[in-house]
Structures are given as structure tokens and as C-alpha cells.
CSV table of N, CA and C in Angstrom, one decimal:
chain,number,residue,atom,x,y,z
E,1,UNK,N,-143.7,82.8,-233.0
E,1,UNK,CA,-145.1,82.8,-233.0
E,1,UNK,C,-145.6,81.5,-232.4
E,2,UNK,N,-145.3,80.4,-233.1
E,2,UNK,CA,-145.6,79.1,-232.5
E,2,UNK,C,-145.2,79.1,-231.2
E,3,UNK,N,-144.5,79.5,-230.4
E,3,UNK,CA,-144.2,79.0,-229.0
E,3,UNK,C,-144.6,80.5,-227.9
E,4,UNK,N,-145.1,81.1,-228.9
E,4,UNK,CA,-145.9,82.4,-227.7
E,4,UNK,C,-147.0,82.1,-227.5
E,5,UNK,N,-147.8,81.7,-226.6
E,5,UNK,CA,-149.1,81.6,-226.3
E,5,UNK,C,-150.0,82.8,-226.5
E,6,UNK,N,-149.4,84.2,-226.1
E,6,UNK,CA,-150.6,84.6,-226.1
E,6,UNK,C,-151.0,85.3,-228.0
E,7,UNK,N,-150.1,84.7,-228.6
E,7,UNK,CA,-150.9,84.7,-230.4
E,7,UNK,C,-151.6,83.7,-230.9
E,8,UNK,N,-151.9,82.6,-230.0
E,8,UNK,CA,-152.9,81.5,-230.8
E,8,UNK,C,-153.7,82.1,-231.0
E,9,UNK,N,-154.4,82.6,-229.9
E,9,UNK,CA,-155.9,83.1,-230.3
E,9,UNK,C,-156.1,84.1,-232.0
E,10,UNK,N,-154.7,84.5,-232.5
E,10,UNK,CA,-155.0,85.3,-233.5
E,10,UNK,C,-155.4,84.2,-234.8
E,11,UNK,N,-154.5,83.3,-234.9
E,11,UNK,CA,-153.9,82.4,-235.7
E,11,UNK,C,-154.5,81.2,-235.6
E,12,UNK,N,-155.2,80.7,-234.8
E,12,UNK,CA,-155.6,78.8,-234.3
E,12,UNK,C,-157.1,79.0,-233.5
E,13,UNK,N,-157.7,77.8,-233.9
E,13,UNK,CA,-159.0,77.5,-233.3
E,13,UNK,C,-159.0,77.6,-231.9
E,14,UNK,N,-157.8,78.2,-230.9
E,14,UNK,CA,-157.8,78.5,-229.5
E,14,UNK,C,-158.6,79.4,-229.4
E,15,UNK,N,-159.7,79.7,-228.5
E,15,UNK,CA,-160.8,80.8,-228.2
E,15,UNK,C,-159.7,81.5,-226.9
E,16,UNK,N,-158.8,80.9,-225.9
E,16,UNK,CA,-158.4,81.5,-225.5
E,16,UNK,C,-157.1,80.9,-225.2
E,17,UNK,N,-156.2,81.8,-224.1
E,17,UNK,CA,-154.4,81.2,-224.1
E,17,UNK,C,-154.1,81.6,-223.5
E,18,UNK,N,-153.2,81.0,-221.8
E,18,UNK,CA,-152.6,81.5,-220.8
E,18,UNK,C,-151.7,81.0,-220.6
E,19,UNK,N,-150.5,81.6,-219.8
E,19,UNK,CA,-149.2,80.8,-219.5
E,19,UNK,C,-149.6,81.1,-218.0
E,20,UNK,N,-149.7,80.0,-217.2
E,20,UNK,CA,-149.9,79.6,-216.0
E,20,UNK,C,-148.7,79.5,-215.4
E,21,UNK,N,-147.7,79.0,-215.9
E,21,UNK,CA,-146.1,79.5,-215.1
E,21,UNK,C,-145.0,79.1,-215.8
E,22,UNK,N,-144.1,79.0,-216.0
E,22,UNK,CA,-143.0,78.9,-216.3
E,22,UNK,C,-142.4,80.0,-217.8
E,23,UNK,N,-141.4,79.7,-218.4
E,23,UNK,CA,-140.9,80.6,-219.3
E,23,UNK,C,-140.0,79.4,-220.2
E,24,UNK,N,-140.4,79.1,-221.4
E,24,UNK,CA,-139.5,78.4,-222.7
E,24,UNK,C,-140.0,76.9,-222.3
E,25,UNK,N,-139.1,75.8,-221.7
E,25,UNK,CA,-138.6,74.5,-221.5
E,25,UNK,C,-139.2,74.7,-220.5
E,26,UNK,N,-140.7,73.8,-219.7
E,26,UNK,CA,-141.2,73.9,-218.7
E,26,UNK,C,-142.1,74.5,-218.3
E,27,UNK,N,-142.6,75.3,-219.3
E,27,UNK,CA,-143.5,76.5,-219.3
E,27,UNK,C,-145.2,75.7,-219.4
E,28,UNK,N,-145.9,76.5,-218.6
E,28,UNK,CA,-147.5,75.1,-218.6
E,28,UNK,C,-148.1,76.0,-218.5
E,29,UNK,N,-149.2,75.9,-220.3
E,29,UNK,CA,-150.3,76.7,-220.8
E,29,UNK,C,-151.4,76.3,-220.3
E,30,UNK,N,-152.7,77.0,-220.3
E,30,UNK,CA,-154.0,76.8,-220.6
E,30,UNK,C,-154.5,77.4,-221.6
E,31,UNK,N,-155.2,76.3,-222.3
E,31,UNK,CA,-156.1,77.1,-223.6
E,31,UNK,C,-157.3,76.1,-223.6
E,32,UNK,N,-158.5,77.0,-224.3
E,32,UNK,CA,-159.8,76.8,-224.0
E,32,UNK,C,-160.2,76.6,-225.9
E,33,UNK,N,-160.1,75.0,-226.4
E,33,UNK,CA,-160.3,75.1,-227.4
E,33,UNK,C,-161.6,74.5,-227.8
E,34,UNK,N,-161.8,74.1,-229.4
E,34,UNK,CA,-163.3,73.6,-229.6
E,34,UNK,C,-162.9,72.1,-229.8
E,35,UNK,N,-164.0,71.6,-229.1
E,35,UNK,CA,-164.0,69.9,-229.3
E,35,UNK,C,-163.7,69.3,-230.4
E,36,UNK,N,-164.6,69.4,-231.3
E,36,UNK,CA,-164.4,69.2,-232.9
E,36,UNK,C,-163.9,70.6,-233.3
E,37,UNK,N,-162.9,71.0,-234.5
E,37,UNK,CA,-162.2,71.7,-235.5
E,37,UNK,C,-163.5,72.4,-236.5
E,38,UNK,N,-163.5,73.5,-236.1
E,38,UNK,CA,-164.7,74.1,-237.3
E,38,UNK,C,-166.2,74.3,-236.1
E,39,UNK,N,-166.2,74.0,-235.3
E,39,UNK,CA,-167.4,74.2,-234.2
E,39,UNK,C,-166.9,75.1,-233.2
E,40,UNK,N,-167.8,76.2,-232.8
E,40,UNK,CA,-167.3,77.0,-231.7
E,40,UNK,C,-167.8,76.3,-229.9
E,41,UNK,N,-168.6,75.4,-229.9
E,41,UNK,CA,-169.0,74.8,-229.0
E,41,UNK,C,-169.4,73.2,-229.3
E,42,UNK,N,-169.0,72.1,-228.5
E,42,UNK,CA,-168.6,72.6,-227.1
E,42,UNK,C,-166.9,72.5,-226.9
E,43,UNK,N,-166.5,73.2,-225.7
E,43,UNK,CA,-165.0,73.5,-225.9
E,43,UNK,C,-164.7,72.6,-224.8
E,44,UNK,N,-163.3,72.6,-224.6
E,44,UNK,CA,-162.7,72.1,-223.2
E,44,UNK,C,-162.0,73.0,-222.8
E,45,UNK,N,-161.1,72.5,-221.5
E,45,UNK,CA,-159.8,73.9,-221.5
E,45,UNK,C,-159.0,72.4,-221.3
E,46,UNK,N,-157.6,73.0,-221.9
E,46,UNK,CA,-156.5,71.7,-221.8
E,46,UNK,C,-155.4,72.3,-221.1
E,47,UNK,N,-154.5,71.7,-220.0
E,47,UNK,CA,-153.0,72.3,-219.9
E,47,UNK,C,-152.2,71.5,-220.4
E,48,UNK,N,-151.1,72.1,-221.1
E,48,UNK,CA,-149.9,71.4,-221.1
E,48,UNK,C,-148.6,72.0,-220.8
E,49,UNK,N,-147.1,71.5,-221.0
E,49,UNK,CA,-146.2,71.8,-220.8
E,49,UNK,C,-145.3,71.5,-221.8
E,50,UNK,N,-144.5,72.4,-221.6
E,50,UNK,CA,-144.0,72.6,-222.9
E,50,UNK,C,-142.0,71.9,-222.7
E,51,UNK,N,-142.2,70.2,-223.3
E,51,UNK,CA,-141.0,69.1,-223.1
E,51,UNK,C,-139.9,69.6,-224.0
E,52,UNK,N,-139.8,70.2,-225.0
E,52,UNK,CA,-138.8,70.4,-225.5
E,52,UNK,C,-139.0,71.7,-226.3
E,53,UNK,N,-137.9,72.6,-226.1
E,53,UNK,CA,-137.8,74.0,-226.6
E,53,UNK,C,-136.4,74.2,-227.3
E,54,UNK,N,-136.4,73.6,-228.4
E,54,UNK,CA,-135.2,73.8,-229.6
E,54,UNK,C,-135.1,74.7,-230.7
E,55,UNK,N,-135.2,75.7,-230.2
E,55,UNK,CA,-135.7,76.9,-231.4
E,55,UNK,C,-134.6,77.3,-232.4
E,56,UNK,N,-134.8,77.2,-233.4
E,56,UNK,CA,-135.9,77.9,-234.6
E,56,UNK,C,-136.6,76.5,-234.8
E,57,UNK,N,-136.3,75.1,-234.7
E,57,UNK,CA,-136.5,73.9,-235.4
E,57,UNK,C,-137.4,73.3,-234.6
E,58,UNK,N,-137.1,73.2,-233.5
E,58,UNK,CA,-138.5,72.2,-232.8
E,58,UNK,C,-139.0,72.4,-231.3
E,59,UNK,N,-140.1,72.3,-231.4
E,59,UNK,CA,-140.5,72.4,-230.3
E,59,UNK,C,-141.8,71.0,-229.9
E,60,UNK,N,-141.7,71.0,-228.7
E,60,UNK,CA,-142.7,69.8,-228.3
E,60,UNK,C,-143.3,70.5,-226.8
E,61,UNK,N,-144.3,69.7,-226.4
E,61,UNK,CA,-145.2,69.4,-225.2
E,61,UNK,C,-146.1,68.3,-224.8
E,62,UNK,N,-146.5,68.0,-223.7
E,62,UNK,CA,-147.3,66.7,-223.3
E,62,UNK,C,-148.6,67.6,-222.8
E,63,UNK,N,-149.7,66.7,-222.6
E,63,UNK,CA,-150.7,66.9,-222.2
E,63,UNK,C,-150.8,67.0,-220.5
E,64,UNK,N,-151.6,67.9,-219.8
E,64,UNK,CA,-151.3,67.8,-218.2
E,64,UNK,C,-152.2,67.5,-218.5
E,65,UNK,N,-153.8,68.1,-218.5
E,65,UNK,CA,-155.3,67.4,-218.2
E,65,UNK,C,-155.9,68.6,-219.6
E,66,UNK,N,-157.1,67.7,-219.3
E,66,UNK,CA,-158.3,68.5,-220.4
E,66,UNK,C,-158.6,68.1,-221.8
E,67,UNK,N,-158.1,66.9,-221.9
E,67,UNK,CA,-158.4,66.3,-223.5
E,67,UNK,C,-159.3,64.5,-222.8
E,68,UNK,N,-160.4,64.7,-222.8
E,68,UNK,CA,-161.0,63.3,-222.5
E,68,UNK,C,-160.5,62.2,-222.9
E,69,UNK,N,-160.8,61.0,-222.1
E,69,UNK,CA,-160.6,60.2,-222.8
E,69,UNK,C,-158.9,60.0,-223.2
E,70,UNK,N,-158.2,60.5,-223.2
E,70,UNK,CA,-156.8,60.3,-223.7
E,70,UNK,C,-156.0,60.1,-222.5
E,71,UNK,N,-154.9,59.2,-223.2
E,71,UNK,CA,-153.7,59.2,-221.8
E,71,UNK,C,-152.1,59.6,-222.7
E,72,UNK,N,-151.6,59.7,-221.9
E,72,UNK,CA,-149.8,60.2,-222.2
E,72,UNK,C,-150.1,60.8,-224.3
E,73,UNK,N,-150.8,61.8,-224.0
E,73,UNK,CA,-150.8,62.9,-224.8
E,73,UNK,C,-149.6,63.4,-225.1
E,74,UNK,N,-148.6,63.0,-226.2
E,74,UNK,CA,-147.6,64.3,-226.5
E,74,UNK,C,-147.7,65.0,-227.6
E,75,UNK,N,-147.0,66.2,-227.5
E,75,UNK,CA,-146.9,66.3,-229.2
E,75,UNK,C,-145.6,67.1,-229.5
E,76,UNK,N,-144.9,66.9,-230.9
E,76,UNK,CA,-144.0,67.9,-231.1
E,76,UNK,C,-144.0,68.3,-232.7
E,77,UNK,N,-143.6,69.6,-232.8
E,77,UNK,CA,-144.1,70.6,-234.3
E,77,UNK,C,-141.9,70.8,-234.2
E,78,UNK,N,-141.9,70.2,-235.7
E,78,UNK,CA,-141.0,70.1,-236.3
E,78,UNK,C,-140.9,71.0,-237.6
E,79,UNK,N,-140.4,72.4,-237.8
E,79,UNK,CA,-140.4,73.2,-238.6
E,79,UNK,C,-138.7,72.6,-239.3
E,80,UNK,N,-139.5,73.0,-240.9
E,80,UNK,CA,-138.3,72.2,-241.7
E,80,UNK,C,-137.9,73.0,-243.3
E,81,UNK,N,-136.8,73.4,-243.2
E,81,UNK,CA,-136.6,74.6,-244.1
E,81,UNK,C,-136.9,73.7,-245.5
E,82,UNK,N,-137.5,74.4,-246.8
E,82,UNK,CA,-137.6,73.7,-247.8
E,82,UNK,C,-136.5,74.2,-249.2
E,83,UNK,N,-136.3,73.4,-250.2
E,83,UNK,CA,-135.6,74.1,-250.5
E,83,UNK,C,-136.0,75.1,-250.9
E,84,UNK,N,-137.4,75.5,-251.7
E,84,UNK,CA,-137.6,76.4,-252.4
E,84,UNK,C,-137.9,77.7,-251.1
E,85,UNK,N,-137.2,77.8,-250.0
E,85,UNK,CA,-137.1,78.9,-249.3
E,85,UNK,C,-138.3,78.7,-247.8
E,86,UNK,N,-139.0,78.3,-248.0
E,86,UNK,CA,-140.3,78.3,-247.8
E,86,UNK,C,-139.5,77.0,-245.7
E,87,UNK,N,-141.3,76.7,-245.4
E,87,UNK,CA,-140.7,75.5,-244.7
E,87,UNK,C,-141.7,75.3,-244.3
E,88,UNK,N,-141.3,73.4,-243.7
E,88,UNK,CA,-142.9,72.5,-243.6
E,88,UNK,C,-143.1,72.7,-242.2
E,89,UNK,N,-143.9,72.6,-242.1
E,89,UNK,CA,-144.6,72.6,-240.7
E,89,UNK,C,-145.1,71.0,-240.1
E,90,UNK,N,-144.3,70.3,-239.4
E,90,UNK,CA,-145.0,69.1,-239.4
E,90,UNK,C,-145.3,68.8,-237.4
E,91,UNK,N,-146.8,68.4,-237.5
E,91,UNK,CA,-147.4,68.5,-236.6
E,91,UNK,C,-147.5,67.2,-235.9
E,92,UNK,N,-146.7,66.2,-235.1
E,92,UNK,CA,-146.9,64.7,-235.0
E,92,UNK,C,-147.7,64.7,-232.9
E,93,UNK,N,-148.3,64.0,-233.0
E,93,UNK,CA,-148.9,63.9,-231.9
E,93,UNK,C,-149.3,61.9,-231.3
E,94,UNK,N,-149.1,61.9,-230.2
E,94,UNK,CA,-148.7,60.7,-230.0
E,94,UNK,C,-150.0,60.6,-228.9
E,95,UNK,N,-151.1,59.4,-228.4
E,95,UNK,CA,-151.8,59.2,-227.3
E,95,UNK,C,-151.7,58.1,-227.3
E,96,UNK,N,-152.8,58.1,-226.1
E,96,UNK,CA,-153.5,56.1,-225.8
E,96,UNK,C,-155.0,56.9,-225.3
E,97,UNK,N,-155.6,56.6,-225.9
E,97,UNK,CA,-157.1,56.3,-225.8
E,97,UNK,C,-157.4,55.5,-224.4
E,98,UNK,N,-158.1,56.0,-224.1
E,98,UNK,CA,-158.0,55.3,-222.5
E,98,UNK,C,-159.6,54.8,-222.3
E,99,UNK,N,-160.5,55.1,-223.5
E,99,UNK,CA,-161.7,53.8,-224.0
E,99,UNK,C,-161.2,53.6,-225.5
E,100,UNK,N,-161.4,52.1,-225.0
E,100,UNK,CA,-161.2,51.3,-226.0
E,100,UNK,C,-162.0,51.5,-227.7
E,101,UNK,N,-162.0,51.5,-228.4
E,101,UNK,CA,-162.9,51.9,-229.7
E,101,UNK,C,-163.0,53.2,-230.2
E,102,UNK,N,-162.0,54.1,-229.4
E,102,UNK,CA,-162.2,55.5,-229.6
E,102,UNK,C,-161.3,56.1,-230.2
E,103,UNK,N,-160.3,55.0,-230.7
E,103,UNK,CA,-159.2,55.8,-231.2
E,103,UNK,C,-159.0,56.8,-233.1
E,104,UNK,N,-160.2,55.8,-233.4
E,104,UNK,CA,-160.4,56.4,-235.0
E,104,UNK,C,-160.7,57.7,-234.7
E,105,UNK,N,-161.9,58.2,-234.1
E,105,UNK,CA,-162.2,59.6,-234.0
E,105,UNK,C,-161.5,60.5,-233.1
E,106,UNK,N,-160.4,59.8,-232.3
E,106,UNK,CA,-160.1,60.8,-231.6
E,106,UNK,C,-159.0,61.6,-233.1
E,107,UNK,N,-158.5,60.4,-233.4
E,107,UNK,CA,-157.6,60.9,-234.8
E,107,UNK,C,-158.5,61.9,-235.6
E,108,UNK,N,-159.5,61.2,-236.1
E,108,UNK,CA,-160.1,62.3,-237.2
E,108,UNK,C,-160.2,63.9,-236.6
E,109,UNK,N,-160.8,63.9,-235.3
E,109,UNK,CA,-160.7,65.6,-234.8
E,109,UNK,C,-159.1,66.1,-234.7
E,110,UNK,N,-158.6,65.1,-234.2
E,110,UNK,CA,-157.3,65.8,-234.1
E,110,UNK,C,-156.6,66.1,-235.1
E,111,UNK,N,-156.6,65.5,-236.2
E,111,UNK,CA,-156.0,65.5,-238.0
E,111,UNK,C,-156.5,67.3,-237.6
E,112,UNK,N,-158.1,67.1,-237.8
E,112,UNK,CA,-158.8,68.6,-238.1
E,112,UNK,C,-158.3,69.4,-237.4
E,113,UNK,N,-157.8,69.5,-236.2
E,113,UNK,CA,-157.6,70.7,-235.2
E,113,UNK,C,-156.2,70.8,-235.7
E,114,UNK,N,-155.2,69.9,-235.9
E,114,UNK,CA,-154.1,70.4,-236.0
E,114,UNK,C,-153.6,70.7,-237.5
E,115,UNK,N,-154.5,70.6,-238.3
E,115,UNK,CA,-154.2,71.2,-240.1
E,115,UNK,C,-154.9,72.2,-239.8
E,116,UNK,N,-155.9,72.6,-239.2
E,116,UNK,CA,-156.3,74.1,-239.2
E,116,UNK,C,-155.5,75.2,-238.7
E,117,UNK,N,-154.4,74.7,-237.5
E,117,UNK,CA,-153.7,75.5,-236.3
E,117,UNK,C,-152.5,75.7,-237.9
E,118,UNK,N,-151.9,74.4,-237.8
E,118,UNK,CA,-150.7,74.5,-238.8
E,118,UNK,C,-150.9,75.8,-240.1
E,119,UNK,N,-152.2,75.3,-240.5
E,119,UNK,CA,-152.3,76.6,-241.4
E,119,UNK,C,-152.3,78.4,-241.1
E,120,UNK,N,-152.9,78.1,-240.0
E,120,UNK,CA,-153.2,79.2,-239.1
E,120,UNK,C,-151.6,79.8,-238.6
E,121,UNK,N,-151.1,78.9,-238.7
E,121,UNK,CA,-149.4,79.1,-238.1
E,121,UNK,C,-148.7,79.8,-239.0
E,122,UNK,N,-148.4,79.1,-240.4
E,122,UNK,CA,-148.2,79.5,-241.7
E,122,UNK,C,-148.8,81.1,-242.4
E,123,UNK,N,-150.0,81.4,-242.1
E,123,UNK,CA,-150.1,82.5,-242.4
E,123,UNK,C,-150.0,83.4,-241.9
E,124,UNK,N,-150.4,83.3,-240.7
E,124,UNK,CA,-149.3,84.4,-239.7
E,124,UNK,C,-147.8,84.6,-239.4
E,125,UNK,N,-147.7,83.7,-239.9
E,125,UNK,CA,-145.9,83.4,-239.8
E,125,UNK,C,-145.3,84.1,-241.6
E,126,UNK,N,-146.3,84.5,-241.8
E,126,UNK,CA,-146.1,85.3,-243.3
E,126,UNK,C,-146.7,86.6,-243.3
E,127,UNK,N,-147.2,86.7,-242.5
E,127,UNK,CA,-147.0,88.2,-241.7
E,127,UNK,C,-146.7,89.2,-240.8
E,128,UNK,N,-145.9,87.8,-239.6
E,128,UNK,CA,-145.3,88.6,-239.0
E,128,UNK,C,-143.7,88.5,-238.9
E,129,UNK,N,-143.0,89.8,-238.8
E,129,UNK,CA,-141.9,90.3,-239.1
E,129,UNK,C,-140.8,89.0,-238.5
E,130,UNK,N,-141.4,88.1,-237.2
E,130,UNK,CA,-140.9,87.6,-236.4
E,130,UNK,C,-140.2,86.2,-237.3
E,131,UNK,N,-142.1,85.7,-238.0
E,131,UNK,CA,-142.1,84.6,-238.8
E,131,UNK,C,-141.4,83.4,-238.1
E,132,UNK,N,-141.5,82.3,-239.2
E,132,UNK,CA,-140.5,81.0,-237.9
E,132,UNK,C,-139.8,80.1,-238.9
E,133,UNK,N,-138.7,80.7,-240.1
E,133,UNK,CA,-138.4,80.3,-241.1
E,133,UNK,C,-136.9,79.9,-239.7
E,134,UNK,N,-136.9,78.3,-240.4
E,134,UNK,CA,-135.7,77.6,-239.2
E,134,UNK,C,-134.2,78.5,-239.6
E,135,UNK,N,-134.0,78.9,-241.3
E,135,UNK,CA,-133.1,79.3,-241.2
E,135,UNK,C,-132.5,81.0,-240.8
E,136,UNK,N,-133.8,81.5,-240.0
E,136,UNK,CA,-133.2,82.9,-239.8
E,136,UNK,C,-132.6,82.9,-238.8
């Protein structure tokens, strides 16, 4: 679920989700999300590509364009079996703020966008048959 683009839109604040080319390791999305977490406007469209593809456990990608203001955007989602069966979802994302004084808020939206997606991950990942438990 997490590494198919076209189920964000079910699951995550993405309004929309394309794979522009490639397939797994190398693969470069577009998605058209909301600025601020919880606002349906105003949006951006961002691409990225997709740096590491270690499935069931990890997956990462960097930013190509569409997030302002930011430079060398990465991020990678680290799924982690728990013992009580279950598993964490941990979402780590790395920039540089490319204006100076902007870095508190670019955090605060991003905290927001990406505990919404994560949760959004988690419950569709509990309903679908596919699910993304590292140990299956």
C-alpha cells in the first residue's frame, strides 16, 4: 500500500497521485497535495523519486521540485514489526530550508502532513488483505 501510488488518494491527504515513470527503485511520482495538513486549499503538486526500495521494511525517496522553499528534501518510512504483532510506522524526513527563519514551520506542517498520511497508512493497512506487516 505504502509504495503504490495510485492508493494515497484513498488513505492520505494526497488529492491526487501519478507515477510519471519508472517501476520500484527509481520510480518518480507526482502528487497534488495540501499546503497545510487539515486544509483542502492551497495545494502544490510535488515530484519525487523513489531512493530506496527494501520491501516489506523500508522504503525512502527525495524531493525532485514542488515543496517551496526547501532544498535536498528526503525522506524514508521505516516499518517495524512490534512485539505485540502489530508494527510502527516511522516517518523521518530530512531538508534545508532555503529561507532562513523558516525552518520551525516548515516542521510544524510537515509533523502534520506526515502523522495524518502515517495514520491514514495504518488503517488501510488494516483493511487491506495486502496490509504492510514487515513480517509477512
Amino acid at each position: 500500500i505504502l509504495t503504490d501510488a495510485t492508493t494515497w488518494t484513498a488513505w492520505s491527504p494526497v488529492a491526487r497521485a501519478q507515477v510519471e515513470s519508472g517501476h520500484e527503485l527509481g520510480e518518480v511520482r507526482r502528487f497534488r497535495v495540501p499546503l497545510v495538513a487539515g486544509l483542502s486549499w492551497p495545494r502544490l503538486t510535488s515530484r519525487e523519486r523513489t531512493t530506496t526500495y527494501e520491501l516489506p521494511r523500508r522504503w525512502g525517496y527525495e524531493m525532485l521540485s514542488g515543496v517551496p522553499g526547501v532544498r535536498d528534501y528526503a525522506a524514508e518510512v521505516n516499518l517495524i514489526p512490534t512485539p505485540a504483532g502489530g508494527t510502527d510506522i516511522r516517518w523521518r524526513v530530512s531538508l534545508r530550508p532555503s529561507v532562513t527563519g523558516t525552518g520551525g514551520a516548515l516542521r510544524w506542517m510537515l509533523q502534520r502532513l506526515y502523522a495524518d498520511t502515517a495514520t491514514g497508512l495504518a488503517r488501510a493497512a488494516e483493511a487491506d488483505p495486502r496490509g504492510f506487516a514487515p513480517d509477512r
